[in-house]
């Protein structure tokens, strides 16, 4: 996150323990070093993507807004394939997420 790579615990269930302390410290340090506008953009991106990791990737231009949305929707898309795709609900949800993430990306690029 900061100067180097930090380990992330991959969760496969709801009961896995949290992240290593060094990882939490790196995220905390990164967030504390941001200005109010960047934090606002991270809030929009992370809440829309349901992932702070993807939001940081977007901030650092490691991924595009479209890539972030695609990655964030992997599980939802798999569920839609399994159980069916409600075009109205899922279409609106995908568009809403894409708009929010693109707006955060534009904000990051303007800072």
CSV table of N, CA and C in Angstrom, one decimal:
chain,number,residue,atom,x,y,z
A,1,UNK,N,0.8,-1.2,0.0
A,1,UNK,CA,0.0,0.0,0.0
A,1,UNK,C,0.9,1.2,0.0
A,2,UNK,N,1.7,1.3,1.0
A,2,UNK,CA,2.6,2.5,1.1
A,2,UNK,C,3.9,2.3,0.3
A,3,UNK,N,5.0,2.0,1.0
A,3,UNK,CA,6.3,1.8,0.4
A,3,UNK,C,6.4,0.5,-0.2
A,4,UNK,N,5.8,-0.5,0.4
A,4,UNK,CA,5.9,-1.9,-0.1
A,4,UNK,C,4.6,-2.6,-0.1
A,5,UNK,N,4.7,-3.9,-0.3
A,5,UNK,CA,3.5,-4.7,-0.3
A,5,UNK,C,3.2,-5.2,1.1
A,6,UNK,N,1.9,-5.3,1.4
A,6,UNK,CA,1.5,-5.9,2.7
A,6,UNK,C,0.6,-7.0,2.5
A,7,UNK,N,0.6,-8.0,3.4
A,7,UNK,CA,-0.3,-9.2,3.2
A,7,UNK,C,-1.7,-8.9,3.4
A,8,UNK,N,-2.6,-9.5,2.6
A,8,UNK,CA,-4.0,-9.4,2.8
A,8,UNK,C,-4.5,-10.8,3.1
A,9,UNK,N,-5.4,-10.9,4.1
A,9,UNK,CA,-6.0,-12.2,4.4
A,9,UNK,C,-7.2,-12.4,3.5
A,10,UNK,N,-7.2,-13.4,2.7
A,10,UNK,CA,-8.3,-13.7,1.8
A,10,UNK,C,-9.4,-14.5,2.6
A,11,UNK,N,-10.6,-13.9,2.6
A,11,UNK,CA,-11.7,-14.5,3.3
A,11,UNK,C,-12.5,-15.4,2.4
A,12,UNK,N,-12.8,-16.6,3.0
A,12,UNK,CA,-13.7,-17.5,2.2
A,12,UNK,C,-15.0,-17.7,3.0
A,13,UNK,N,-15.2,-17.1,4.1
A,13,UNK,CA,-16.4,-17.2,4.9
A,13,UNK,C,-16.5,-15.9,5.7
A,14,UNK,N,-17.6,-15.9,6.5
A,14,UNK,CA,-17.9,-14.7,7.3
A,14,UNK,C,-17.1,-14.7,8.6
A,15,UNK,N,-16.4,-15.8,8.9
A,15,UNK,CA,-15.9,-15.9,10.3
A,15,UNK,C,-14.3,-15.8,10.3
A,16,UNK,N,-13.7,-15.6,9.2
A,16,UNK,CA,-12.3,-15.5,9.2
A,16,UNK,C,-11.8,-14.2,9.9
A,17,UNK,N,-10.7,-14.4,10.6
A,17,UNK,CA,-10.2,-13.2,11.4
A,17,UNK,C,-9.9,-12.1,10.5
A,18,UNK,N,-9.6,-10.9,11.1
A,18,UNK,CA,-9.3,-9.7,10.4
A,18,UNK,C,-7.9,-9.8,9.7
A,19,UNK,N,-7.5,-8.6,9.3
A,19,UNK,CA,-6.2,-8.5,8.5
A,19,UNK,C,-5.0,-8.4,9.5
A,20,UNK,N,-3.8,-8.7,9.1
A,20,UNK,CA,-2.6,-8.6,9.9
A,20,UNK,C,-2.5,-7.1,10.4
A,21,UNK,N,-1.9,-6.9,11.5
A,21,UNK,CA,-1.8,-5.5,12.1
A,21,UNK,C,-1.0,-4.6,11.2
A,22,UNK,N,0.1,-5.2,10.5
A,22,UNK,CA,0.9,-4.3,9.7
A,22,UNK,C,0.1,-3.9,8.5
A,23,UNK,N,-0.8,-4.7,8.0
A,23,UNK,CA,-1.7,-4.3,6.9
A,23,UNK,C,-2.7,-3.2,7.3
A,24,UNK,N,-3.3,-3.4,8.5
A,24,UNK,CA,-4.2,-2.3,9.0
A,24,UNK,C,-3.4,-1.0,9.2
A,25,UNK,N,-2.2,-1.1,9.7
A,25,UNK,CA,-1.4,0.1,9.9
A,25,UNK,C,-1.1,0.8,8.6
A,26,UNK,N,-0.8,0.0,7.6
A,26,UNK,CA,-0.5,0.6,6.3
A,26,UNK,C,-1.7,1.3,5.7
A,27,UNK,N,-2.9,0.7,5.8
A,27,UNK,CA,-4.1,1.3,5.3
A,27,UNK,C,-4.4,2.6,6.1
A,28,UNK,N,-4.3,2.5,7.4
A,28,UNK,CA,-4.5,3.6,8.3
A,28,UNK,C,-3.6,4.8,7.9
A,29,UNK,N,-2.3,4.5,7.7
A,29,UNK,CA,-1.4,5.5,7.3
A,29,UNK,C,-1.7,6.2,6.0
A,30,UNK,N,-2.0,5.3,5.0
A,30,UNK,CA,-2.4,5.8,3.7
A,30,UNK,C,-3.6,6.8,3.8
A,31,UNK,N,-4.6,6.3,4.5
A,31,UNK,CA,-5.9,7.1,4.6
A,31,UNK,C,-5.6,8.4,5.3
A,32,UNK,N,-4.8,8.4,6.4
A,32,UNK,CA,-4.5,9.6,7.1
A,32,UNK,C,-3.7,10.6,6.4
A,33,UNK,N,-3.0,10.2,5.3
A,33,UNK,CA,-2.2,11.1,4.5
A,33,UNK,C,-2.9,11.8,3.4
A,34,UNK,N,-4.2,11.4,3.2
A,34,UNK,CA,-5.0,12.0,2.1
A,34,UNK,C,-5.7,13.3,2.5
A,35,UNK,N,-5.9,14.1,1.5
A,35,UNK,CA,-6.7,15.3,1.8
A,35,UNK,C,-8.2,15.0,1.8
A,36,UNK,N,-9.0,16.0,2.1
A,36,UNK,CA,-10.4,15.8,2.2
A,36,UNK,C,-11.1,15.4,0.9
A,37,UNK,N,-10.6,15.9,-0.2
A,37,UNK,CA,-11.2,15.6,-1.5
A,37,UNK,C,-10.9,14.2,-1.9
A,38,UNK,N,-9.7,13.7,-1.7
A,38,UNK,CA,-9.3,12.3,-2.0
A,38,UNK,C,-10.1,11.4,-1.1
A,39,UNK,N,-10.2,11.7,0.2
A,39,UNK,CA,-11.0,10.9,1.1
A,39,UNK,C,-12.5,10.8,0.6
A,40,UNK,N,-13.0,11.9,0.1
A,40,UNK,CA,-14.4,11.9,-0.4
A,40,UNK,C,-14.5,10.9,-1.6
A,41,UNK,N,-13.5,11.0,-2.5
A,41,UNK,CA,-13.5,10.1,-3.6
A,41,UNK,C,-13.3,8.7,-3.2
A,42,UNK,N,-12.5,8.4,-2.3
A,42,UNK,CA,-12.3,7.0,-1.8
A,42,UNK,C,-13.5,6.5,-1.1
A,43,UNK,N,-14.3,7.4,-0.4
A,43,UNK,CA,-15.5,7.0,0.2
A,43,UNK,C,-16.5,6.5,-0.9
A,44,UNK,N,-16.7,7.3,-1.9
A,44,UNK,CA,-17.6,7.0,-3.0
A,44,UNK,C,-17.2,5.7,-3.7
A,45,UNK,N,-15.9,5.6,-4.0
A,45,UNK,CA,-15.4,4.4,-4.8
A,45,UNK,C,-15.5,3.2,-3.9
A,46,UNK,N,-15.0,3.2,-2.7
A,46,UNK,CA,-15.0,2.0,-1.8
A,46,UNK,C,-16.4,1.6,-1.5
A,47,UNK,N,-17.3,2.5,-1.2
A,47,UNK,CA,-18.7,2.1,-0.9
A,47,UNK,C,-19.4,1.6,-2.2
A,48,UNK,N,-19.1,2.1,-3.3
A,48,UNK,CA,-19.7,1.6,-4.6
A,48,UNK,C,-19.2,0.2,-5.0
A,49,UNK,N,-17.9,0.1,-4.8
A,49,UNK,CA,-17.2,-1.1,-5.2
A,49,UNK,C,-17.2,-2.2,-4.1
A,50,UNK,N,-17.6,-1.8,-2.9
A,50,UNK,CA,-17.6,-2.6,-1.7
A,50,UNK,C,-16.2,-3.2,-1.5
A,51,UNK,N,-15.2,-2.3,-1.8
A,51,UNK,CA,-13.8,-2.7,-1.6
A,51,UNK,C,-12.8,-1.5,-1.5
A,52,UNK,N,-12.2,-1.4,-0.4
A,52,UNK,CA,-11.2,-0.3,-0.3
A,52,UNK,C,-10.0,-0.6,-1.1
A,53,UNK,N,-9.6,-1.9,-1.3
A,53,UNK,CA,-8.5,-2.3,-2.1
A,53,UNK,C,-8.7,-1.8,-3.6
A,54,UNK,N,-9.9,-2.1,-4.1
A,54,UNK,CA,-10.2,-1.6,-5.5
A,54,UNK,C,-10.2,-0.1,-5.6
A,55,UNK,N,-10.7,0.6,-4.6
A,55,UNK,CA,-10.7,2.0,-4.6
A,55,UNK,C,-9.3,2.6,-4.6
A,56,UNK,N,-8.4,2.0,-3.8
A,56,UNK,CA,-7.0,2.5,-3.8
A,56,UNK,C,-6.4,2.2,-5.2
A,57,UNK,N,-6.7,1.1,-5.7
A,57,UNK,CA,-6.2,0.8,-7.1
A,57,UNK,C,-6.6,1.8,-8.1
A,58,UNK,N,-7.9,2.3,-8.0
A,58,UNK,CA,-8.4,3.3,-8.8
A,58,UNK,C,-7.7,4.6,-8.6
A,59,UNK,N,-7.5,5.0,-7.3
A,59,UNK,CA,-6.8,6.2,-6.9
A,59,UNK,C,-5.4,6.2,-7.5
A,60,UNK,N,-4.7,5.1,-7.4
A,60,UNK,CA,-3.3,5.1,-7.9
A,60,UNK,C,-3.2,4.8,-9.4
A,61,UNK,N,-4.4,4.7,-10.1
A,61,UNK,CA,-4.4,4.4,-11.5
A,61,UNK,C,-3.8,3.1,-11.9
A,62,UNK,N,-3.9,2.1,-11.0
A,62,UNK,CA,-3.5,0.8,-11.3
A,62,UNK,C,-4.6,0.0,-12.1
A,63,UNK,N,-5.8,0.5,-11.9
A,63,UNK,CA,-6.9,-0.1,-12.7
A,63,UNK,C,-7.8,1.1,-13.1
A,64,UNK,N,-8.6,0.8,-14.2
A,64,UNK,CA,-9.5,1.8,-14.7
A,64,UNK,C,-10.8,1.7,-13.9
A,65,UNK,N,-11.7,2.7,-14.1
A,65,UNK,CA,-13.0,2.6,-13.5
A,65,UNK,C,-13.8,1.4,-14.0
A,66,UNK,N,-13.7,1.1,-15.3
A,66,UNK,CA,-14.4,-0.1,-15.8
A,66,UNK,C,-13.8,-1.4,-15.2
A,67,UNK,N,-12.5,-1.5,-15.1
A,67,UNK,CA,-11.9,-2.7,-14.5
A,67,UNK,C,-12.3,-2.9,-13.1
A,68,UNK,N,-12.4,-1.8,-12.3
A,68,UNK,CA,-12.8,-1.8,-10.9
A,68,UNK,C,-14.2,-2.3,-10.8
A,69,UNK,N,-15.1,-1.8,-11.7
A,69,UNK,CA,-16.5,-2.3,-11.6
A,69,UNK,C,-16.6,-3.8,-12.0
A,70,UNK,N,-15.9,-4.2,-13.0
A,70,UNK,CA,-15.9,-5.6,-13.4
A,70,UNK,C,-15.4,-6.5,-12.3
A,71,UNK,N,-14.3,-6.1,-11.6
A,71,UNK,CA,-13.8,-6.9,-10.5
A,71,UNK,C,-14.7,-6.9,-9.3
A,72,UNK,N,-15.4,-5.8,-9.1
A,72,UNK,CA,-16.3,-5.7,-7.9
A,72,UNK,C,-17.5,-6.6,-8.2
A,73,UNK,N,-17.9,-6.8,-9.4
A,73,UNK,CA,-19.1,-7.5,-9.7
A,73,UNK,C,-18.9,-9.0,-10.0
A,74,UNK,N,-17.7,-9.6,-9.8
A,74,UNK,CA,-17.5,-11.0,-10.1
A,74,UNK,C,-18.4,-11.9,-9.4
A,75,UNK,N,-18.6,-11.7,-8.1
A,75,UNK,CA,-19.5,-12.6,-7.4
A,75,UNK,C,-21.0,-12.4,-7.8
A,76,UNK,N,-21.4,-11.1,-7.9
A,76,UNK,CA,-22.7,-10.9,-8.3
A,76,UNK,C,-23.0,-11.4,-9.7
A,77,UNK,N,-22.1,-11.3,-10.6
A,77,UNK,CA,-22.3,-11.9,-12.0
A,77,UNK,C,-22.4,-13.4,-12.0
A,78,UNK,N,-21.6,-14.0,-11.1
A,78,UNK,CA,-21.6,-15.5,-11.0
A,78,UNK,C,-23.0,-15.9,-10.4
A,79,UNK,N,-23.5,-15.2,-9.5
A,79,UNK,CA,-24.8,-15.5,-8.9
A,79,UNK,C,-25.9,-15.3,-10.0
A,80,UNK,N,-25.8,-14.2,-10.8
A,80,UNK,CA,-26.8,-14.0,-11.9
A,80,UNK,C,-26.7,-15.1,-12.9
A,81,UNK,N,-25.5,-15.6,-13.2
A,81,UNK,CA,-25.5,-16.7,-14.1
A,81,UNK,C,-26.1,-18.0,-13.5
A,82,UNK,N,-26.0,-18.2,-12.3
A,82,UNK,CA,-26.5,-19.3,-11.6
A,82,UNK,C,-28.0,-19.2,-11.4
A,83,UNK,N,-28.5,-18.1,-11.0
A,83,UNK,CA,-29.9,-17.9,-10.6
A,83,UNK,C,-30.8,-17.1,-11.6
A,84,UNK,N,-30.1,-16.5,-12.5
A,84,UNK,CA,-30.8,-15.7,-13.5
A,84,UNK,C,-30.5,-14.2,-13.3
A,85,UNK,N,-30.7,-13.5,-14.4
A,85,UNK,CA,-30.3,-12.1,-14.5
A,85,UNK,C,-31.6,-11.3,-14.6
A,86,UNK,N,-31.9,-10.4,-13.7
A,86,UNK,CA,-33.0,-9.5,-13.7
A,86,UNK,C,-32.5,-8.2,-14.4
A,87,UNK,N,-32.8,-8.1,-15.7
A,87,UNK,CA,-32.3,-7.0,-16.5
A,87,UNK,C,-32.6,-5.6,-15.9
A,88,UNK,N,-33.8,-5.4,-15.4
A,88,UNK,CA,-34.1,-4.1,-14.8
A,88,UNK,C,-33.2,-3.8,-13.6
A,89,UNK,N,-33.2,-4.7,-12.6
A,89,UNK,CA,-32.5,-4.5,-11.4
A,89,UNK,C,-31.0,-4.5,-11.6
A,90,UNK,N,-30.5,-5.5,-12.2
A,90,UNK,CA,-29.0,-5.6,-12.4
A,90,UNK,C,-28.5,-4.6,-13.4
A,91,UNK,N,-29.3,-4.3,-14.4
A,91,UNK,CA,-28.8,-3.2,-15.4
A,91,UNK,C,-28.7,-1.9,-14.7
A,92,UNK,N,-29.7,-1.5,-13.9
A,92,UNK,CA,-29.6,-0.3,-13.2
A,92,UNK,C,-28.5,-0.3,-12.2
A,93,UNK,N,-28.3,-1.4,-11.5
A,93,UNK,CA,-27.3,-1.5,-10.5
A,93,UNK,C,-25.9,-1.3,-11.1
A,94,UNK,N,-25.7,-2.0,-12.2
A,94,UNK,CA,-24.4,-1.9,-12.9
A,94,UNK,C,-24.1,-0.5,-13.4
A,95,UNK,N,-25.2,0.2,-14.0
A,95,UNK,CA,-25.0,1.5,-14.5
A,95,UNK,C,-24.7,2.5,-13.3
A,96,UNK,N,-25.5,2.3,-12.2
A,96,UNK,CA,-25.3,3.2,-11.0
A,96,UNK,C,-23.9,3.1,-10.5
A,97,UNK,N,-23.4,1.8,-10.4
A,97,UNK,CA,-22.0,1.6,-9.8
A,97,UNK,C,-21.0,2.2,-10.8
A,98,UNK,N,-21.2,2.0,-12.1
A,98,UNK,CA,-20.2,2.5,-13.1
A,98,UNK,C,-20.2,4.1,-13.0
A,99,UNK,N,-21.3,4.7,-12.9
A,99,UNK,CA,-21.3,6.2,-12.8
A,99,UNK,C,-20.6,6.7,-11.6
A,100,UNK,N,-20.9,6.0,-10.4
A,100,UNK,CA,-20.3,6.5,-9.2
A,100,UNK,C,-18.7,6.3,-9.2
A,101,UNK,N,-18.3,5.1,-9.7
A,101,UNK,CA,-16.9,4.8,-9.8
A,101,UNK,C,-16.2,5.7,-10.8
A,102,UNK,N,-16.8,6.0,-11.9
A,102,UNK,CA,-16.2,6.9,-12.9
A,102,UNK,C,-16.1,8.3,-12.3
A,103,UNK,N,-17.1,8.7,-11.6
A,103,UNK,CA,-17.0,10.1,-11.0
A,103,UNK,C,-15.9,10.2,-10.0
A,104,UNK,N,-15.7,9.1,-9.2
A,104,UNK,CA,-14.5,9.1,-8.3
A,104,UNK,C,-13.2,9.1,-9.0
A,105,UNK,N,-13.1,8.4,-10.1
A,105,UNK,CA,-11.9,8.3,-11.0
A,105,UNK,C,-11.6,9.7,-11.5
A,106,UNK,N,-12.6,10.4,-12.0
A,106,UNK,CA,-12.5,11.8,-12.6
A,106,UNK,C,-12.0,12.7,-11.5
A,107,UNK,N,-12.5,12.6,-10.3
A,107,UNK,CA,-12.1,13.4,-9.2
A,107,UNK,C,-10.6,13.2,-8.9
A,108,UNK,N,-10.2,11.9,-8.8
A,108,UNK,CA,-8.8,11.6,-8.5
A,108,UNK,C,-7.9,12.2,-9.6
A,109,UNK,N,-8.3,12.1,-10.8
A,109,UNK,CA,-7.4,12.6,-11.9
A,109,UNK,C,-7.4,14.1,-11.9
A,110,UNK,N,-8.4,14.8,-11.3
A,110,UNK,CA,-8.4,16.3,-11.2
A,110,UNK,C,-7.6,16.8,-10.1
A,111,UNK,N,-7.2,16.0,-9.1
A,111,UNK,CA,-6.5,16.4,-7.9
A,111,UNK,C,-5.0,16.6,-8.2
